[in-house]
Every structure is written in structure tokens, then in C-alpha cells.
mmCIF file with all atom_site columns, C-alpha atoms in Angstrom:
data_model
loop_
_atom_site.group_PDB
_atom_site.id
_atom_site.type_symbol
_atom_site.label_atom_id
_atom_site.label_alt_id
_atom_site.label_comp_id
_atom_site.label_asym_id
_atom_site.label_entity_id
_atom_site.label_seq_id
_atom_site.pdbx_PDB_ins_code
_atom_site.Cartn_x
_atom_site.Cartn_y
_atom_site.Cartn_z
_atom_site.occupancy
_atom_site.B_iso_or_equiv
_atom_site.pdbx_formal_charge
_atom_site.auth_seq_id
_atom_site.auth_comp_id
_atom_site.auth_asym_id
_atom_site.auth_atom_id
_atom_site.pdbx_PDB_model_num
ATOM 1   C CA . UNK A 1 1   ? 66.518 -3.307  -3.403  1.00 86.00 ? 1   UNK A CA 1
ATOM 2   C CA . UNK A 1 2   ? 66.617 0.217   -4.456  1.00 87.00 ? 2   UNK A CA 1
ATOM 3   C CA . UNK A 1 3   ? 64.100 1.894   -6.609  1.00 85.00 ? 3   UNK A CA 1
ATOM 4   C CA . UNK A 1 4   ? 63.216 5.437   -8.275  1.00 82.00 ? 4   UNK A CA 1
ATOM 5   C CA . UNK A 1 5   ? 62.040 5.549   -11.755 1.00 79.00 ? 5   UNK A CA 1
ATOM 6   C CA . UNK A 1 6   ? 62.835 1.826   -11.657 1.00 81.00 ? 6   UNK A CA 1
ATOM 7   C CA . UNK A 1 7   ? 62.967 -0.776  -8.868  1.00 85.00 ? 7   UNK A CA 1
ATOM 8   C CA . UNK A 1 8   ? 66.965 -2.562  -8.845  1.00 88.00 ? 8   UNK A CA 1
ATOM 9   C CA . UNK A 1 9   ? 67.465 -5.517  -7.009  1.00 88.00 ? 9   UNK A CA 1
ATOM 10  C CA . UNK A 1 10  ? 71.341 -6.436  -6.141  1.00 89.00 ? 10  UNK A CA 1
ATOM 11  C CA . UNK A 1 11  ? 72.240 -10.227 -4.890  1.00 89.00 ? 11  UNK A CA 1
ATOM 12  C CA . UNK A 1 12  ? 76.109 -8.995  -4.651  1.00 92.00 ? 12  UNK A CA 1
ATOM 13  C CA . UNK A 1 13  ? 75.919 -6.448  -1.863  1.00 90.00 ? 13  UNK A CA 1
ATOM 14  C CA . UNK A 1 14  ? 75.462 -3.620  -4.531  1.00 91.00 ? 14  UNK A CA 1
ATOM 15  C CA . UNK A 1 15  ? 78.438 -4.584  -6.921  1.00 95.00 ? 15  UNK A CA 1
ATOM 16  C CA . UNK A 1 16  ? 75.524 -4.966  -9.736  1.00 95.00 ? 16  UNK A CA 1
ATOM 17  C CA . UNK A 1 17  ? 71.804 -4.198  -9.688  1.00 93.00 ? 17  UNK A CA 1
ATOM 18  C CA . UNK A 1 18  ? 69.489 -5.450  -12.203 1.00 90.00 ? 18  UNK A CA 1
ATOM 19  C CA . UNK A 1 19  ? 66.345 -3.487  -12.900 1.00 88.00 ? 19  UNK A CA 1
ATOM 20  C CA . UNK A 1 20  ? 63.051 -5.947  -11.277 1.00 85.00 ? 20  UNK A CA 1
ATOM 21  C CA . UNK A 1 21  ? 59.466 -5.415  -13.351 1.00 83.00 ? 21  UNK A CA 1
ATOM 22  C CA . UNK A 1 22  ? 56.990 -4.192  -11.285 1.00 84.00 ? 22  UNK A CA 1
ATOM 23  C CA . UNK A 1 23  ? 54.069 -5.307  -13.725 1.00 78.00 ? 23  UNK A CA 1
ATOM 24  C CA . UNK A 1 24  ? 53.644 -1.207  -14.931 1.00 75.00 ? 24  UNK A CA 1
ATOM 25  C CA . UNK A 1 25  ? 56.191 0.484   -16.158 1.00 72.00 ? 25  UNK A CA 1
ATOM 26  C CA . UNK A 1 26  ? 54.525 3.838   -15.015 1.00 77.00 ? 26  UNK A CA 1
ATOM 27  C CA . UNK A 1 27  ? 55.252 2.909   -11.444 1.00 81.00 ? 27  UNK A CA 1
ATOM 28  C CA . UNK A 1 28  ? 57.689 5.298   -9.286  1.00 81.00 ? 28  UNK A CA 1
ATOM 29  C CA . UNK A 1 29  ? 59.057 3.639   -6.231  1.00 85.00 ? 29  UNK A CA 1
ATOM 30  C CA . UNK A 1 30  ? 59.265 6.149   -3.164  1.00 85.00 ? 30  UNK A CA 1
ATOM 31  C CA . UNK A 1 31  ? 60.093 3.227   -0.591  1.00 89.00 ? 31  UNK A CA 1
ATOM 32  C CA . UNK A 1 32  ? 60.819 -0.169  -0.315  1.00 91.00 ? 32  UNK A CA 1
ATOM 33  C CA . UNK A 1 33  ? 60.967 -3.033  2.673   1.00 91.00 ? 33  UNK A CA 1
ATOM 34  C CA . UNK A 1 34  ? 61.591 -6.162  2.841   1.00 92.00 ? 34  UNK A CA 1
ATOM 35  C CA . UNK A 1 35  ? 60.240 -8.021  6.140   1.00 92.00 ? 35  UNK A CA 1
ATOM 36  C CA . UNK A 1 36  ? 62.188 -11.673 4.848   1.00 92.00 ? 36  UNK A CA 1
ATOM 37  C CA . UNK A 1 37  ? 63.819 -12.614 2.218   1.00 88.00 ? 37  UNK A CA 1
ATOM 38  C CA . UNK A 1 38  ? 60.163 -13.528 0.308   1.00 92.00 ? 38  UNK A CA 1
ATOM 39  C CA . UNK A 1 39  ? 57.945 -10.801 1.653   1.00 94.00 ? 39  UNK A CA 1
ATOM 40  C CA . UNK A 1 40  ? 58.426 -7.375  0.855   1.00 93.00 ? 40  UNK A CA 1
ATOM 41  C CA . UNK A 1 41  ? 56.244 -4.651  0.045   1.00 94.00 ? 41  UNK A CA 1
ATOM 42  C CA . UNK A 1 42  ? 56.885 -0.903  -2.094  1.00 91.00 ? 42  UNK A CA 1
ATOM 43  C CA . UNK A 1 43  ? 55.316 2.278   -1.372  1.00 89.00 ? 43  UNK A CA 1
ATOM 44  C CA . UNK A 1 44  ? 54.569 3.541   -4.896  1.00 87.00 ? 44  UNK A CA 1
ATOM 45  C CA . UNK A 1 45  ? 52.687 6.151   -7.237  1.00 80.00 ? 45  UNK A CA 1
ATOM 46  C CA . UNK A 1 46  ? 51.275 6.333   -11.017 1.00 76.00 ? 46  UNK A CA 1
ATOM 47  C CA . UNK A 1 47  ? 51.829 10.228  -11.420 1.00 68.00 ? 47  UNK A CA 1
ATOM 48  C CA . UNK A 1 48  ? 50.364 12.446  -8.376  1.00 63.00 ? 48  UNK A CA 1
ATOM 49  C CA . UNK A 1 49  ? 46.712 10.467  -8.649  1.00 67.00 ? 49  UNK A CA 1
ATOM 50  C CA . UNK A 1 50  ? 47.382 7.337   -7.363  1.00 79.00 ? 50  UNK A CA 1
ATOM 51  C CA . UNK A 1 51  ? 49.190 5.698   -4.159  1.00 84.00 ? 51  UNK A CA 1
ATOM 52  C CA . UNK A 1 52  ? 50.274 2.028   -5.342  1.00 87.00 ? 52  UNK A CA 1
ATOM 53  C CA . UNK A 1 53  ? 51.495 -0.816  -2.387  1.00 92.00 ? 53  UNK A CA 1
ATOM 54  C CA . UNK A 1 54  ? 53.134 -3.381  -4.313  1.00 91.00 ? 54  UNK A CA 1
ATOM 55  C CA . UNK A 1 55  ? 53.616 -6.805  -2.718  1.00 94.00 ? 55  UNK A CA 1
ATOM 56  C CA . UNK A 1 56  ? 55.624 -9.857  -3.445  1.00 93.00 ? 56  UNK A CA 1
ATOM 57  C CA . UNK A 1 57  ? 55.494 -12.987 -1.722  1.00 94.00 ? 57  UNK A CA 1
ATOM 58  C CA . UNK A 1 58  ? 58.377 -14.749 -3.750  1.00 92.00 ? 58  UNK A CA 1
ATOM 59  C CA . UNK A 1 59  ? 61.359 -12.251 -3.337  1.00 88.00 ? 59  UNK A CA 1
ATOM 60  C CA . UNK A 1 60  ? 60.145 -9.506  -6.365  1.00 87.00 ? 60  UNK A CA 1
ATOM 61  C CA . UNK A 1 61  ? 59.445 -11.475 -8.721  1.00 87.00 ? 61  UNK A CA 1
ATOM 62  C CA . UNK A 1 62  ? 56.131 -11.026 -8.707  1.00 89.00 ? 62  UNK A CA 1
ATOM 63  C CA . UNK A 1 63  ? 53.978 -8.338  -7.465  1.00 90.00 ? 63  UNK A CA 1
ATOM 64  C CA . UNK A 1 64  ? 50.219 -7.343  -6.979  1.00 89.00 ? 64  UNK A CA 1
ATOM 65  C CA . UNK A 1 65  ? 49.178 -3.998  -6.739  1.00 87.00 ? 65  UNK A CA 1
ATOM 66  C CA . UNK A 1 66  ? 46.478 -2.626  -4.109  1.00 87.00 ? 66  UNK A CA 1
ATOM 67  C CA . UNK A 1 67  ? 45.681 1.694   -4.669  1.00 85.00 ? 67  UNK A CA 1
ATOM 68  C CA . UNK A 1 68  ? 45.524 4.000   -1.654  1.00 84.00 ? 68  UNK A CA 1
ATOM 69  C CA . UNK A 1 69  ? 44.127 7.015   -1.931  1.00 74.00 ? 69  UNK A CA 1
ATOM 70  C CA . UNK A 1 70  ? 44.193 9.521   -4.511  1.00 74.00 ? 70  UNK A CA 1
ATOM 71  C CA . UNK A 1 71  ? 47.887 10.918  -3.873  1.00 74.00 ? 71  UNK A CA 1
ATOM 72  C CA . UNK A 1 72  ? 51.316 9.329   -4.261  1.00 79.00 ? 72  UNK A CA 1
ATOM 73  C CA . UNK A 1 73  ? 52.568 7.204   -1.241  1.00 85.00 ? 73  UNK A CA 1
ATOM 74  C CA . UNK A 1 74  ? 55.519 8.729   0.460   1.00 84.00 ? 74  UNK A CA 1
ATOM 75  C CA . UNK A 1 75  ? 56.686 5.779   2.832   1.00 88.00 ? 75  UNK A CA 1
ATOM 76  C CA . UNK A 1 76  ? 55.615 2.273   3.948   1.00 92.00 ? 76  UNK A CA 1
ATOM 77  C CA . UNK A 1 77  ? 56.793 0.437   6.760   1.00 90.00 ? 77  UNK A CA 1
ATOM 78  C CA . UNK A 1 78  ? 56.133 -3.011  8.345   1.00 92.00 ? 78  UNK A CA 1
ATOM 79  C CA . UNK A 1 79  ? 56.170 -3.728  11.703  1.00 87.00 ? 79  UNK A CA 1
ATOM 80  C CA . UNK A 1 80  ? 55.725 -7.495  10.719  1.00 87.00 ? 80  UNK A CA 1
ATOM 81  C CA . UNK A 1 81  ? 54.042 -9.819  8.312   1.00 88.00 ? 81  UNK A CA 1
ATOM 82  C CA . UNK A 1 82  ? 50.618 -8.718  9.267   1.00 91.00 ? 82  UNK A CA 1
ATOM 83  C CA . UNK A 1 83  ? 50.727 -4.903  10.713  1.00 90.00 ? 83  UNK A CA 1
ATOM 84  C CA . UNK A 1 84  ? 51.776 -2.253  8.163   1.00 91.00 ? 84  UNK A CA 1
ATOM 85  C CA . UNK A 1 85  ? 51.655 1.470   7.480   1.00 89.00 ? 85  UNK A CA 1
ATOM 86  C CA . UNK A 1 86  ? 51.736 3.610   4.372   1.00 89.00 ? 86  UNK A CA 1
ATOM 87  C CA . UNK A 1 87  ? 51.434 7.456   4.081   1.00 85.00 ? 87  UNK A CA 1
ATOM 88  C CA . UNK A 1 88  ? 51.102 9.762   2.138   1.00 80.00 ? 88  UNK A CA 1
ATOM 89  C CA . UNK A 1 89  ? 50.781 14.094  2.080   1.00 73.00 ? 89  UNK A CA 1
ATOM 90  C CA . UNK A 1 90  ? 47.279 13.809  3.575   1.00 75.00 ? 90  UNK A CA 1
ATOM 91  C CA . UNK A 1 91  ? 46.625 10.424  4.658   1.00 80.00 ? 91  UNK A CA 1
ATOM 92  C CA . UNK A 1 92  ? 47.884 7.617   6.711   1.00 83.00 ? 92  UNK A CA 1
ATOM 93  C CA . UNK A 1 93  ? 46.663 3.724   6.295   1.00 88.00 ? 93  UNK A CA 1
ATOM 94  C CA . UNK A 1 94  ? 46.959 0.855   8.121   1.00 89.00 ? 94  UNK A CA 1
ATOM 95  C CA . UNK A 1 95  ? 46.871 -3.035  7.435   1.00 93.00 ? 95  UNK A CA 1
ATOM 96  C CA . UNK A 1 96  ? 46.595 -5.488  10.019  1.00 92.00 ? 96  UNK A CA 1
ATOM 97  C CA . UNK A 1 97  ? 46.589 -8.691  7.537   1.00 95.00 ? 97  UNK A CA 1
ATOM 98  C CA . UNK A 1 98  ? 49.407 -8.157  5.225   1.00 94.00 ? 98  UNK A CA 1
ATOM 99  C CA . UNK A 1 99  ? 48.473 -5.856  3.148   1.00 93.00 ? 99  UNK A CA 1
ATOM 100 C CA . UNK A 1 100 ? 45.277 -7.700  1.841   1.00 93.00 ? 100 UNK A CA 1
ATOM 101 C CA . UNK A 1 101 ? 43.027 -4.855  3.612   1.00 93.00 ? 101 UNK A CA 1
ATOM 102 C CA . UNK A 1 102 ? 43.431 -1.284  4.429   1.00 92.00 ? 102 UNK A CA 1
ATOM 103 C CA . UNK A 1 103 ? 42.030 1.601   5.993   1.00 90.00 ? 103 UNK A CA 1
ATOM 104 C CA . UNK A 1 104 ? 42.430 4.924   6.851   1.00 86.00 ? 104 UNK A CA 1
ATOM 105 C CA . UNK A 1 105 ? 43.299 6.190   10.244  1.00 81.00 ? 105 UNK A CA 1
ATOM 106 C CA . UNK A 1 106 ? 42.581 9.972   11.484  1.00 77.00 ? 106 UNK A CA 1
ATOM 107 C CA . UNK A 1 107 ? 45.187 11.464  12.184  1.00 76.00 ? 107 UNK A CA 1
ATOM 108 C CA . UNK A 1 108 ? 45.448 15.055  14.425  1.00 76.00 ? 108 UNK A CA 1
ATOM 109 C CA . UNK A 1 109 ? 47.300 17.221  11.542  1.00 79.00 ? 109 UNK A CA 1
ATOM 110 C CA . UNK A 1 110 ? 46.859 18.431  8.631   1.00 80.00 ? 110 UNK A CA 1
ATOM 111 C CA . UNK A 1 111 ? 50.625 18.225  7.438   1.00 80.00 ? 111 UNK A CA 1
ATOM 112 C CA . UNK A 1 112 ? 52.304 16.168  4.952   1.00 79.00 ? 112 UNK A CA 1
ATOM 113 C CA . UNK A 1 113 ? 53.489 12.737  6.828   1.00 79.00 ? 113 UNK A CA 1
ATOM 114 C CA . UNK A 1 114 ? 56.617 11.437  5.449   1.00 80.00 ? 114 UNK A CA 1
ATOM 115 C CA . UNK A 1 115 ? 58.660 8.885   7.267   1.00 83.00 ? 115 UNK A CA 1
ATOM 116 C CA . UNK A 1 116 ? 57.543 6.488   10.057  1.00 82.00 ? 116 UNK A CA 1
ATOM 117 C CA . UNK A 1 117 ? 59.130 4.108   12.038  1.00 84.00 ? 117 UNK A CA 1
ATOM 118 C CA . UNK A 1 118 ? 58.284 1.718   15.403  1.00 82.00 ? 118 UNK A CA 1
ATOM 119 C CA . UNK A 1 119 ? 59.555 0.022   17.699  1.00 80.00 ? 119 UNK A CA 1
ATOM 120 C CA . UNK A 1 120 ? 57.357 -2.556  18.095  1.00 76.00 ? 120 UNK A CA 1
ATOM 121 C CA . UNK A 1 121 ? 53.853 -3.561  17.106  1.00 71.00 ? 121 UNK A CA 1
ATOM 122 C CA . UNK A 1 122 ? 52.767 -1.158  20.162  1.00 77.00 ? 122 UNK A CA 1
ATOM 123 C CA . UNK A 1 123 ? 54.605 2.230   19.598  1.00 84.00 ? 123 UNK A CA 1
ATOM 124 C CA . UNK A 1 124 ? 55.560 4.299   16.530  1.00 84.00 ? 124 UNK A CA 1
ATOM 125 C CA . UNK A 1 125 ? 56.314 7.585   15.027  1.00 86.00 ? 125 UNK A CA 1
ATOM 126 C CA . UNK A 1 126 ? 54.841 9.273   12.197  1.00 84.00 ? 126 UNK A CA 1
ATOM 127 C CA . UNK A 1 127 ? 57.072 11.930  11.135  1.00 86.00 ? 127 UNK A CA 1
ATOM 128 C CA . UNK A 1 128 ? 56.012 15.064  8.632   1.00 82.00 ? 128 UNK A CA 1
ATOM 129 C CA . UNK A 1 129 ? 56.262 18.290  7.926   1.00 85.00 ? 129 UNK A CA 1
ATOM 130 C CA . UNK A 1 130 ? 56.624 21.665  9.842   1.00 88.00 ? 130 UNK A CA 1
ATOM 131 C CA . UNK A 1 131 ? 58.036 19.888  12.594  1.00 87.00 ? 131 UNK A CA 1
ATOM 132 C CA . UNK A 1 132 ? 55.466 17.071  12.645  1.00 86.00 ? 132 UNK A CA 1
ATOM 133 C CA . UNK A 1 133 ? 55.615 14.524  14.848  1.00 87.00 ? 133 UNK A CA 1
ATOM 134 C CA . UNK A 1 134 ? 52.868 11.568  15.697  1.00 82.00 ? 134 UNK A CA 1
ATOM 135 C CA . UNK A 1 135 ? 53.162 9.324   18.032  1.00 84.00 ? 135 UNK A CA 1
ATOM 136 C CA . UNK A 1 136 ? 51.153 5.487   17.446  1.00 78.00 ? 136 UNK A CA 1
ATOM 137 C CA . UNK A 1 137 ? 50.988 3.767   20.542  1.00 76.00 ? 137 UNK A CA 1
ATOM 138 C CA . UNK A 1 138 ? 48.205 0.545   21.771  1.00 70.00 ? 138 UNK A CA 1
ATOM 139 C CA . UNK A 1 139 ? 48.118 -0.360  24.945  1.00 61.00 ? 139 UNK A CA 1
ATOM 140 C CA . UNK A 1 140 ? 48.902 -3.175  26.287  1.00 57.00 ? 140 UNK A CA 1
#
């Protein structure tokens, strides 16, 4: 998968893409993950006053749309079927059942947050700008 302007979806290892309807054309895709071969969820935006998650249960053929906040959605990232996390320039939300429910969790910055990544449902990093750098942990 691959998107942009458009989503693409290749079955060839990238030899040809074919362009995958989203259910709005006004869509942008900013990120894109798969957590198996059904599941996969988009961080997306409808111009800079909406954040979009997109979910599919049946590969992308199919999606529903859920809006977050009032700004486009920079990055979203699964740490399995049921925990997730999707950002944007002055937010950061959380979903601990798959995306059907999320909320908004404080955060100690007032930077952008871009990228995130964990290594397992217990400890992550939020990454942003000026040198930002969160750290998610739960203990044990």
C-alpha cells in the first residue's frame, strides 16, 4: 500500500499499483499500516480541518471512517489489533479496541508530533519537532 493524493495497493511487490477507493475522494493519505493481511488502518485528512482513521477489515476494500480532531493526522501506528496511536501537530490519540473508540492523551509539549513507533504494547516513542522526543511506557 502506498498512498498520497490517492491510496495504491500493489499484489506484485510494486511491479503495478492500482489506485484503492477510500469511499471520499477528498481524502489525503499521510500513513498507512497494515497489522495482517485483512486489518489495516490509514492516517488521513479532508484539507487542514479534519484528521480521518480509515479502517478496513477485508484487505482495503472497504473502509469506515472515524474523525480526530480538528487538524490533519500526521502518522498512525498499531501496536496490535486492539492498541493504536494517531497524531497529529497538536494532539495525540489512543485506541485500545481497534479503532472503534478514541481519546486524547496529554501530552508534555507543545510541538508538532510526527512519527511514532514501539516496541511493544509497553514502550514507545513519539517523535516531533524541535528535537521532540516522548517516551510511552506502562508498567508492568
Amino acid at each position: 500500500y502506498a498512498g498520497g493524493s490517492e491510496a495504491y495497493k500493489t499484489t506484485n511487490g510494486g511491479l503495478s499499483w492500482e489506485t484503492i477507493s477510500l469511499g471520499n475522494e477528498n481524502y489525503y493519505t499521510a500513513d498507512i499500516q497494515f497489522i495482517n493481511s485483512n486489518t489495516g488502518f490509514i492516517a488521513s485528512f479532508v484539507g487542514a480541518s479534519a484528521g480521518i482513521v480509515l479502517k478496513t477489515t477485508d484487505g482495503g476494500l472497504n473502509w469506515g471512517a472515524t474523525t480526530l480532531g480538528n487538524y490533519y493526522l500526521s502518522d498512525i501506528y498499531f501496536i496490535d489489533e486492539r492498541i493504536g496511536f494517531a497524531m497529529n501537530n497538536y494532539a495525540l490519540f489512543k485506541t485500545t479496541d481497534g479503532g472503534s473508540s478514541w481519546f486524547e492523551l496529554r501530552t508534555c509539549t507543545n510541538n508538532a508530533m510526527m512519527v511514532a513507533y514501539f516496541n511493544d504494547t509497553l514502550t514507545g516513542w513519539i517523535v516531533g519537532s524541535n528535537g521532540t522526543i516522548i517516551k510511552i511506557w506502562k508498567k508492568k
